[in-house]
Short mmCIF file of C-alpha atoms and ligand atoms in Angstrom, two decimals:
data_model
loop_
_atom_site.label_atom_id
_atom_site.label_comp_id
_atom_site.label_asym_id
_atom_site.label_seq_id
_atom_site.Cartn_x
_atom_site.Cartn_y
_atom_site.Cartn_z
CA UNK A 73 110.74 154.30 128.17
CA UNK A 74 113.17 152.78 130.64
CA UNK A 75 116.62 151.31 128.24
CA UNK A 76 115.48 147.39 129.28
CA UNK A 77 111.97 148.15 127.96
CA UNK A 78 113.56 149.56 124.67
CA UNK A 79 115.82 147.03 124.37
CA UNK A 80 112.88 143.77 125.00
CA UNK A 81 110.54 145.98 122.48
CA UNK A 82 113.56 146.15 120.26
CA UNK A 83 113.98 142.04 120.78
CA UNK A 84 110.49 141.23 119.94
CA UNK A 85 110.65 142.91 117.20
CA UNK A 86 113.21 141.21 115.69
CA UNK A 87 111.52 138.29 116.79
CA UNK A 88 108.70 139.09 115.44
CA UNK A 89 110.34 139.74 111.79
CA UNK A 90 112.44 136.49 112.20
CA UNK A 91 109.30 134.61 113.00
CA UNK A 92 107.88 136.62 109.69
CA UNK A 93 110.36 135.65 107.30
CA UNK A 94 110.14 132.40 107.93
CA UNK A 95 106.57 131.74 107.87
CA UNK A 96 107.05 133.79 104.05
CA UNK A 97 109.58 130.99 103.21
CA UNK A 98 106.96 128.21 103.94
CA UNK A 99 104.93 126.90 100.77
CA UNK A 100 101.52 125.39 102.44
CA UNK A 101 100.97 122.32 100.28
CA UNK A 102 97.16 120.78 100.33
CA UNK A 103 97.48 116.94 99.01
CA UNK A 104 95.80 113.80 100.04
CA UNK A 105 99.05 111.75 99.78
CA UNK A 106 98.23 109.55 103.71
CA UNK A 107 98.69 106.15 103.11
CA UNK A 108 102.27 105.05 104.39
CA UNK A 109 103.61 104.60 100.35
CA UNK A 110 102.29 107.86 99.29
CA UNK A 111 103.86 109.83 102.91
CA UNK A 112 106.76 107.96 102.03
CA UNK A 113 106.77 109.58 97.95
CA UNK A 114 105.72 112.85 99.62
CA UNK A 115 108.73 112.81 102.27
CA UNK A 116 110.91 112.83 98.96
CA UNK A 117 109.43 116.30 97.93
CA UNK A 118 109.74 117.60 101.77
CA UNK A 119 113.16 116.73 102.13
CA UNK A 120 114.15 118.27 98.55
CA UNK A 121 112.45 121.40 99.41
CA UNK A 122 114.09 121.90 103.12
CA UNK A 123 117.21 121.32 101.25
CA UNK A 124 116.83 124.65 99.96
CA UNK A 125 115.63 126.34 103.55
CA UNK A 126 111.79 125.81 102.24
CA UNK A 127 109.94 125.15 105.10
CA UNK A 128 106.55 122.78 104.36
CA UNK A 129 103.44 123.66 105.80
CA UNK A 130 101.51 120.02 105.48
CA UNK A 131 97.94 120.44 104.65
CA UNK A 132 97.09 116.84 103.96
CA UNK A 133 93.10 115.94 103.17
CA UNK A 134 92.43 111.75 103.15
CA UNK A 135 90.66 110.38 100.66
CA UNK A 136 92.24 108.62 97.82
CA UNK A 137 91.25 109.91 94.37
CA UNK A 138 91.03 113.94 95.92
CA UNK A 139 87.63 113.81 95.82
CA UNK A 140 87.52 115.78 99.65
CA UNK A 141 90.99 117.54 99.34
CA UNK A 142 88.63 119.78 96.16
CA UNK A 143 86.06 120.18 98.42
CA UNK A 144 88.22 121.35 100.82
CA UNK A 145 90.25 123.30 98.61
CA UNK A 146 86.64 125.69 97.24
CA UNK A 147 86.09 126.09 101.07
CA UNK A 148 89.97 127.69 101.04
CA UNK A 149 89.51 130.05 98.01
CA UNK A 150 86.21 130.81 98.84
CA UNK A 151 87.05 132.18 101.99
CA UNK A 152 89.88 134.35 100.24
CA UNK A 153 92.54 131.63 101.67
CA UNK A 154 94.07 129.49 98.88
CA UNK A 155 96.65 127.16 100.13
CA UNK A 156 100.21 127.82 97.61
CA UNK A 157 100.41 124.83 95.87
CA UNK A 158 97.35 121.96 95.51
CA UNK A 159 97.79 118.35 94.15
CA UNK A 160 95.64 118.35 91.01
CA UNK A 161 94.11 116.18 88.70
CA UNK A 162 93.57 116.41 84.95
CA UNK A 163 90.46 118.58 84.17
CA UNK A 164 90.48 120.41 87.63
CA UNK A 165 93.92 122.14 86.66
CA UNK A 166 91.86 123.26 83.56
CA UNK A 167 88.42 124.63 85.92
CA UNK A 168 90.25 126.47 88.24
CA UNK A 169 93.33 127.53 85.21
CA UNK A 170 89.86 129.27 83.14
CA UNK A 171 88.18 130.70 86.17
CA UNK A 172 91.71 132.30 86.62
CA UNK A 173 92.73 130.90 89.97
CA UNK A 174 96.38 129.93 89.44
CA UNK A 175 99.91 131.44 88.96
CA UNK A 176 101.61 132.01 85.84
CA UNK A 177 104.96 129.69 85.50
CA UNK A 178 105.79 130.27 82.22
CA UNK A 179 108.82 132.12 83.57
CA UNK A 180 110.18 128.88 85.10
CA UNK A 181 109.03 126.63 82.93
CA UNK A 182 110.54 128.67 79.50
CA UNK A 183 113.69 129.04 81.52
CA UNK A 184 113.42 125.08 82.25
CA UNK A 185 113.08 124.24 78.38
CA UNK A 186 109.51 122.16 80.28
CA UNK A 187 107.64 122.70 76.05
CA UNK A 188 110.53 119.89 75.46
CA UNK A 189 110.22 117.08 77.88
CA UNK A 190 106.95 117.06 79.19
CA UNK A 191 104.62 115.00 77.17
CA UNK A 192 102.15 116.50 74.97
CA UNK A 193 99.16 114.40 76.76
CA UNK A 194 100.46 115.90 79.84
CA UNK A 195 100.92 119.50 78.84
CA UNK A 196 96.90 119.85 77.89
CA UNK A 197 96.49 119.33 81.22
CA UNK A 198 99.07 121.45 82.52
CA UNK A 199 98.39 124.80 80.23
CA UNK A 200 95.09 126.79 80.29
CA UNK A 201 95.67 129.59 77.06
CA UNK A 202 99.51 129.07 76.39
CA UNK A 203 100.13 129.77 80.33
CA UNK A 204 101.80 127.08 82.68
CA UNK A 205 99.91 126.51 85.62
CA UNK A 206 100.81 123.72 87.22
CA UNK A 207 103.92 121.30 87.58
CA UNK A 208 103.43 117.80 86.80
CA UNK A 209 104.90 115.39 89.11
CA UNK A 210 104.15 112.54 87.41
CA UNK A 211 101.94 109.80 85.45
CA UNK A 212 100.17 106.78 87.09
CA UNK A 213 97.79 104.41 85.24
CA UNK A 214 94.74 102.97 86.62
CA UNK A 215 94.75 99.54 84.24
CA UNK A 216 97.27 97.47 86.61
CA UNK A 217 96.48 94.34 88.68
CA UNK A 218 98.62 93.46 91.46
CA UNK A 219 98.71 90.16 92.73
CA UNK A 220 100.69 88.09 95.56
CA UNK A 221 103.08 85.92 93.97
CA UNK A 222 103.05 83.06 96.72
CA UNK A 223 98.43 83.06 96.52
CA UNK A 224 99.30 82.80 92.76
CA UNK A 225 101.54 79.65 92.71
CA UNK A 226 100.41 78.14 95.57
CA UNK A 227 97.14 77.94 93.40
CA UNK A 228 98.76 77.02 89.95
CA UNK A 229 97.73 80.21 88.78
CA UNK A 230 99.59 82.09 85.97
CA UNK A 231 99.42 86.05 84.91
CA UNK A 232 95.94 86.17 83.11
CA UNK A 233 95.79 87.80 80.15
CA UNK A 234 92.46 87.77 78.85
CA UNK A 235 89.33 88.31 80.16
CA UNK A 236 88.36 84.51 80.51
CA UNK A 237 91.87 83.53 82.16
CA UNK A 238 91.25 85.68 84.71
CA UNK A 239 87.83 84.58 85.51
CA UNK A 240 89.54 81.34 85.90
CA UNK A 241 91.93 82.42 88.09
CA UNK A 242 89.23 84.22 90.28
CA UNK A 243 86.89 81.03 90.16
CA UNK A 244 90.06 79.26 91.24
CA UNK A 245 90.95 81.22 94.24
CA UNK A 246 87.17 81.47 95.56
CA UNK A 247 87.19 77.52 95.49
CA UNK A 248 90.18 77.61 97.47
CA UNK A 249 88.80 79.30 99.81
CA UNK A 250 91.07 82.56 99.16
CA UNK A 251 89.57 86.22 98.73
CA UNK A 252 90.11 86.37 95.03
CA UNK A 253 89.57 90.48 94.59
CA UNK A 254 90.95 92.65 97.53
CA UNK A 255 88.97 95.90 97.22
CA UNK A 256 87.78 98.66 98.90
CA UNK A 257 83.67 100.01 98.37
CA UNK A 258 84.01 104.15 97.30
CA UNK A 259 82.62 105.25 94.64
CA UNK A 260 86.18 106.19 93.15
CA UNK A 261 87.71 102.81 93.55
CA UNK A 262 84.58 101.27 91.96
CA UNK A 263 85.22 104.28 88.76
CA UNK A 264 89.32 103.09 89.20
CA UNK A 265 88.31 99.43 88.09
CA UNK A 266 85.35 100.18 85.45
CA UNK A 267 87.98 102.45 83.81
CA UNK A 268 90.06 98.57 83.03
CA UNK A 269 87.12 96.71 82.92
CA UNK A 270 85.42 98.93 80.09
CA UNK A 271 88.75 99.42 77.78
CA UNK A 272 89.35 95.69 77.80
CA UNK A 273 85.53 95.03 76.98
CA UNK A 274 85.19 97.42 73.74
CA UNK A 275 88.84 98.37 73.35
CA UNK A 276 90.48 101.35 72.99
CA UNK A 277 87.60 103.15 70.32
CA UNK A 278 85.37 102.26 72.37
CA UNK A 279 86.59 103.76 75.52
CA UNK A 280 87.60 106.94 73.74
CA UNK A 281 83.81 107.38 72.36
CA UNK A 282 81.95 106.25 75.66
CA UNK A 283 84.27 108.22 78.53
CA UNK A 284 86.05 111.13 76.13
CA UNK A 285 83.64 111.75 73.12
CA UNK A 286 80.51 111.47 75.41
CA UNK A 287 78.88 109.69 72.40
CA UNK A 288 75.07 108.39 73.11
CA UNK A 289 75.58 105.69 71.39
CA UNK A 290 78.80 104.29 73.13
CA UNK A 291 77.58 104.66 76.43
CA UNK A 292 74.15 103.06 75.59
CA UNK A 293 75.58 100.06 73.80
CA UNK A 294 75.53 95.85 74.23
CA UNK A 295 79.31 96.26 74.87
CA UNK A 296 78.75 98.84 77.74
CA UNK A 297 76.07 96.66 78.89
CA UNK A 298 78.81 93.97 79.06
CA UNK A 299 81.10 95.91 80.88
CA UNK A 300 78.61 96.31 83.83
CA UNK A 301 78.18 92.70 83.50
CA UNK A 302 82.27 92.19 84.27
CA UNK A 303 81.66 94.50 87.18
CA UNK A 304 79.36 92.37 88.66
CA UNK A 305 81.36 89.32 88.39
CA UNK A 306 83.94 91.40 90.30
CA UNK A 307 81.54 92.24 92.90
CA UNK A 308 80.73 88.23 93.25
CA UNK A 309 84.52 87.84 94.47
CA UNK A 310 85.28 90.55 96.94
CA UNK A 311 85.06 89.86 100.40
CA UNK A 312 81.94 90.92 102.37
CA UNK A 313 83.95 93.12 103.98
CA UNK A 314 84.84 95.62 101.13
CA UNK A 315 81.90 98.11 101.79
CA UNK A 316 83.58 101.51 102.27
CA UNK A 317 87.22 99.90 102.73
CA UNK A 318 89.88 102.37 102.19
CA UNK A 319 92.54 101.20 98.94
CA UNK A 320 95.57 101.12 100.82
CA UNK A 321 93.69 98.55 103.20
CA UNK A 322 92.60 96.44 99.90
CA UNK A 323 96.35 96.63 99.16
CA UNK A 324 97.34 95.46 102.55
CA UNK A 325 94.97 92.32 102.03
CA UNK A 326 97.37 91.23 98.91
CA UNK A 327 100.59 92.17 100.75
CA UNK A 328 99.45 89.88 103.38
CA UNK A 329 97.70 87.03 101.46
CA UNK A 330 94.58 87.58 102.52
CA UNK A 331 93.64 88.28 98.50
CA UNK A 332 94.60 86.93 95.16
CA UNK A 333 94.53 90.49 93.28
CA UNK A 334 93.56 94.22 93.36
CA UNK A 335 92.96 96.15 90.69
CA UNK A 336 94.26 99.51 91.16
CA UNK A 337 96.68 102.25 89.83
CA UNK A 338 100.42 101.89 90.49
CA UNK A 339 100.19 104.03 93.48
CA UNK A 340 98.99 100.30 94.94
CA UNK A 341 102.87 99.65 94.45
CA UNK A 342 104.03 102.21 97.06
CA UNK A 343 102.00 100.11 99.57
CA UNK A 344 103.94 97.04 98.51
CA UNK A 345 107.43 98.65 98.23
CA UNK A 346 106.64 100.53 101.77
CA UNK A 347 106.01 96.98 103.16
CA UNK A 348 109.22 95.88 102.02
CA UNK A 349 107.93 93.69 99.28
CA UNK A 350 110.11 93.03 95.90
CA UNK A 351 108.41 92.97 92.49
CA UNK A 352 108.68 89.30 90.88
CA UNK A 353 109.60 87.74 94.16
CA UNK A 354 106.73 88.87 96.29
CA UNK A 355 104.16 90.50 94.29
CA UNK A 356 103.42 91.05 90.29
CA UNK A 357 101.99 93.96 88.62
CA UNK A 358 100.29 93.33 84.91
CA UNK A 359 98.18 95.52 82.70
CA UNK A 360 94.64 94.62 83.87
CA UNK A 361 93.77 91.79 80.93
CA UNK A 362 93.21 92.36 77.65
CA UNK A 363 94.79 96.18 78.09
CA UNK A 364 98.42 95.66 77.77
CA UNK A 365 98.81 97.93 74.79
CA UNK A 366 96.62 100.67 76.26
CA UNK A 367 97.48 103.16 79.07
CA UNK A 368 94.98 104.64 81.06
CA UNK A 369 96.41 107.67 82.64
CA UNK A 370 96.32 110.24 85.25
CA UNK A 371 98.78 113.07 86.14
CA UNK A 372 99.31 114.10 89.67
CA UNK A 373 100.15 118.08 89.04
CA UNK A 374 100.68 120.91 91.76
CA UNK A 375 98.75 123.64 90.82
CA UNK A 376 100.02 126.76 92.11
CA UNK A 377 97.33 129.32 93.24
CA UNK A 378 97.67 133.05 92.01
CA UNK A 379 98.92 134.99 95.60
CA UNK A 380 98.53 138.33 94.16
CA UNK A 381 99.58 138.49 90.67
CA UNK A 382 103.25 136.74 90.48
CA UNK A 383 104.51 133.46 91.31
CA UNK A 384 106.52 133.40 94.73
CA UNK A 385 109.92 132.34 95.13
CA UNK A 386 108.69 129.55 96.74
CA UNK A 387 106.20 128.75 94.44
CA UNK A 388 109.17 128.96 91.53
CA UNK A 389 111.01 126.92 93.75
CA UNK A 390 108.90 124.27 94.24
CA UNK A 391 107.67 123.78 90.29
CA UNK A 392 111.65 123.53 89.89
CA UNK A 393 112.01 121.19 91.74
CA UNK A 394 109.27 119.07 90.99
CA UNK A 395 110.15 118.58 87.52
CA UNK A 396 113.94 118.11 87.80
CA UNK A 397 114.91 114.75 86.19
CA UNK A 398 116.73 114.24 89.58
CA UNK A 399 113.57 114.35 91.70
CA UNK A 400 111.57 113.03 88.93
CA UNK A 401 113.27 109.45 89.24
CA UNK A 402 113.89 109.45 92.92
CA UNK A 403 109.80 110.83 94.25
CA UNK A 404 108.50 108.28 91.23
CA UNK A 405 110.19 105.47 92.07
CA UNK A 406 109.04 105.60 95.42
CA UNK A 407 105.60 106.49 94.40
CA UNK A 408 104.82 103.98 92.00
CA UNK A 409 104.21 106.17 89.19
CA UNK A 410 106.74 107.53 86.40
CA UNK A 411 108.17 110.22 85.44
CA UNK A 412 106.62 113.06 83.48
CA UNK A 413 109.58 114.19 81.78
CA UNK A 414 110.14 111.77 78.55
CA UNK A 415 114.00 112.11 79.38
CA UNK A 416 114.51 110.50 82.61
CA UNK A 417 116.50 107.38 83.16
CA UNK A 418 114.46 104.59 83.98
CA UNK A 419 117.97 102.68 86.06
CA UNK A 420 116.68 103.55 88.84
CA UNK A 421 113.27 101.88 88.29
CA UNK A 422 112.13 98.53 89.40
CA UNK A 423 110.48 96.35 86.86
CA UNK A 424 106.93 97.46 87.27
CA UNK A 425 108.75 101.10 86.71
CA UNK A 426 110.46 99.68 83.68
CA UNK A 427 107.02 98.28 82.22
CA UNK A 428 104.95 101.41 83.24
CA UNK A 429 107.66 103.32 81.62
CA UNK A 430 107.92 101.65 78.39
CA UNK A 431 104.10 101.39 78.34
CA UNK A 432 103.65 104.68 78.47
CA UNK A 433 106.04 105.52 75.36
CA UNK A 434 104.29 103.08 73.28
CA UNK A 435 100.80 103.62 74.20
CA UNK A 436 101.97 107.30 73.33
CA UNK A 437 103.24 106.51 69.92
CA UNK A 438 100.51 104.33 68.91
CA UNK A 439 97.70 106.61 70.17
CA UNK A 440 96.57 103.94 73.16
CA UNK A 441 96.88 107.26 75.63
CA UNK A 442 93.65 108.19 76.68
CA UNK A 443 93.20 110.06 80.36
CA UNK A 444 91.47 108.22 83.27
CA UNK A 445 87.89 108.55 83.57
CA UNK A 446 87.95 107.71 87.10
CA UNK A 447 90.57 109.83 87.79
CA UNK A 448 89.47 113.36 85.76
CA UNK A 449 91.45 112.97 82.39
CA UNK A 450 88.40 111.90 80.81
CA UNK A 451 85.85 114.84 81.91
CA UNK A 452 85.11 117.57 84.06
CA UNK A 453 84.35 116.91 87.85
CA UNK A 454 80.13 117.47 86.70
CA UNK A 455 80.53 114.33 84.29
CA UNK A 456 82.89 112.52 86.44
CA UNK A 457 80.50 112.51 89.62
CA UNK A 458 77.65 111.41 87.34
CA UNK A 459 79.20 108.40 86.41
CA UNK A 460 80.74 107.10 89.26
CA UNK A 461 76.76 107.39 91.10
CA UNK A 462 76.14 104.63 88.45
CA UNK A 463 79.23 103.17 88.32
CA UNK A 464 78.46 102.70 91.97
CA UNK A 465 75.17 101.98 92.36
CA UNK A 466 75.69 99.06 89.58
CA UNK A 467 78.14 97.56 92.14
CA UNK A 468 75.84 97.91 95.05
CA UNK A 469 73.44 96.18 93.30
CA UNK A 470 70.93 98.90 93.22
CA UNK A 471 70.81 98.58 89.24
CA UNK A 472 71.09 95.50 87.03
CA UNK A 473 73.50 95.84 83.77
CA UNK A 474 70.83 97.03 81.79
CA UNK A 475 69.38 99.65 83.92
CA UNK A 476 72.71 101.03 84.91
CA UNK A 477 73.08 101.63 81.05
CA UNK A 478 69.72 103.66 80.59
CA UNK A 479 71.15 105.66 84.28
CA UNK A 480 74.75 106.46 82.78
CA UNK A 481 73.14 107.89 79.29
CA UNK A 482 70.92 109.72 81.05
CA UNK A 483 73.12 110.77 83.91
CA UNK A 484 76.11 111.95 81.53
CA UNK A 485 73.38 113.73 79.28
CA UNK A 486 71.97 115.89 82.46
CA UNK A 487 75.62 116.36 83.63
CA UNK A 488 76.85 118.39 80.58
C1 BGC L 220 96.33 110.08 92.64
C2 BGC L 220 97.44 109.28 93.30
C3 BGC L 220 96.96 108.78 94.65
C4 BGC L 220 95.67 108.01 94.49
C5 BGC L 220 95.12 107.43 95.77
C6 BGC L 220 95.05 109.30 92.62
O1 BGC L 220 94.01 110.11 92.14
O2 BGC L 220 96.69 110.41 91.33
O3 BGC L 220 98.58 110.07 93.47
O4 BGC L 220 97.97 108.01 95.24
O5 BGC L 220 94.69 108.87 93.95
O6 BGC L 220 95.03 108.36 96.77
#
């Protein structure tokens, strides 16, 4: 071998371990964070990470709710190819935690003191036999309305906050010839509003037996009959438009005043904050009527996938980071959600922040916490799916109130 071709095979192959190393200091992240508010929450976790010479490989998956990032995900592990870290909800932590799928943190989180600050609702989402596996980023709630402040007075319309105030502000806004309900036609955003409009029909016992407990009886009932009935008062006041709509497009229609309100989790506030909009002066969030002592929650966690028996570096890094109170405040206010450490400083916090942080603590302390339905806190994906085919098909108009009662019994029954 001639010295040049030595010294190029020599060059490439420090190339080639250069070029190594730094593909092994990439964590590839699978999310479905794409609207502009949630790319703006996830450029917070990007830039905290590259900070510390972690690269990001983006693997993002639209589709609000996650439903098609966990399809996409089983295609990954199935073909031997699980991404390093995977936003995660609630009870799919716990599937792929049992089948035993993901990395063991309890190194970082024992050396983080995590047992102390993360709330206990939280942490039985987070644990799967006494074993970290996943790093909460935060808690959202799916009982919020948001509403444009100008629609509102322009109409002489005040914050509803019962059931029957709100119908009058709807009926109120459809005779003005306003959109009244901005929303968009999935299945999930159909599941996001039944999840309000069933706690503030039969309250908070009731919600607990008919989405947590499963019972027959719950789910079968007059008052779960009434609940459909709310839902298709709702479905009288969207636009004819909404079929298949994506959320952040609902939330657009309230930004702009094309719609009265949305009912939506407080990731609808990223869209507004990412507009530019101000809280109080240009839109108002409130607990969805007749739910302001209850908190319906979901957690978005990153699960970190097992990559051969111990956690990575990066993978270390990354849960670190996540659930530093510094990065806690700064991704969440952004976001629209709050923290999910119980010792973060809400200063930095707008006033929907404030509210959804307070809420939280007392809906904690007076046992009003119960995990989204909608959003798998309730039940496993099998249960989920069932009821959001009603939930759905209700709101299509495919079933009246009293069949779509006889279809979820049934439906939840098979789906056990
Ligand atoms: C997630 C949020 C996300 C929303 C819409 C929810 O399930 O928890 O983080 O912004 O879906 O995509």
């Amino acid at each position: 071998m001639t010295n040049l071709k030595m010294a190029l095979k020599a060059s490439v192959a420090v190339f080639a371990l250069t070029a190594t190393s730094a593909v092994a200091e990439d964590v590839e992240v699978l999310h479905w964070w794409t609207s502009g508010g949630e790319a703006a929450a996830l450029n917070v976790l990007k830039g905290d990470l590259e900070s510390q010479g972690i690269g990001w490989q983006d693997m993002p998956v639209a589709g609000g709710g996650g439903e098609q990032a966990m399809t996409v995900l089983r295609a990954r592990v199935t073909a031997g190819d699980a991404p390093t870290a995977v936003q995660m909800l609630g009870f799919d932590i716990l599937d792929w935690g049992n089948q035993g799928a993901l990395a063991d943190l309890n190194a970082v989180a024992a050396k983080e003191g995590w047992d102390d600050v993360v709330p206990a609702a939280l942490q039985e989402f987070a644990k799967v036999d006494g074993k970290w596996v996943s790093a909460p980023v935060n808690v959202h709630s799916t009982n919020w309305v948001w509403a444009n402040k100008s629609v509102l007075d322009a109409n002489g319309i005040a914050v509803p906050t019962t059931w029957d105030e709100f119908t009058a502000a709807v009926e109120t806004l459809a005779a003005a010839g306003v959109t009244p309900i901005a929303h968009g036609g999935q299945a999930w955003q159909d599941a996001t509003v039944f999840d309000a409009v069933a706690m503030s029909t039969g309250g908070p016992d009731f919600y607990k037996a008919a989405f947590i407990d499963l019972d027959s009886e719950a789910l079968g009932s007059d008052t779960m009959k009434e609940a459909f009935d709310r839902m298709a008062f709702i479905r009288a006041n969207v636009d004819d438009n909404f079929s298949g709509r994506d959320w952040n497009l609902a939330t657009a229609m309230v930004i702009n005043g094309e719609a009265g309100f949305q009912m939506m989790g407080d990731w609808a506030k990223g869209e507004f904050l990412n507009a530019g909009k101000v809280p109080g002066e240009d839109f108002l969030c409130f607990r969805f009527p007749g739910t302001t002592e209850q908190v319906t929650f979901n957690a978005d966690q990153f699960a970190m996938f097992d990559q051969g028996g111990v956690v990575s570096d990066q993978q270390a890094a990354l849960a670190s980071s996540i659930l530093s109170p510094s990065f806690q405040s700064a991704f969440n206010v952004v976001k629209g959600s709050v923290p999910a450490r119980t010792d973060v400083s809400d200063a930095d916090f707008d006033d929907c922040g404030k509210q959804g942080m307070k809420d939280l603590a007392a809906a904690a302390s007076s046992g009003n916490l119960f995990g989204s339905m909608a959003h798998g806190h309730a039940n496993p994906a099998s249960v989920k799916n069932a009821m959001y085919d009603v939930i759905t098909a209700h709101f299509n108009g495919e079933y009246d109130s009293e069949t779509a009662v006889d279809e979820l019994v049934t439906a939840v029954e098979i789906a056990q």
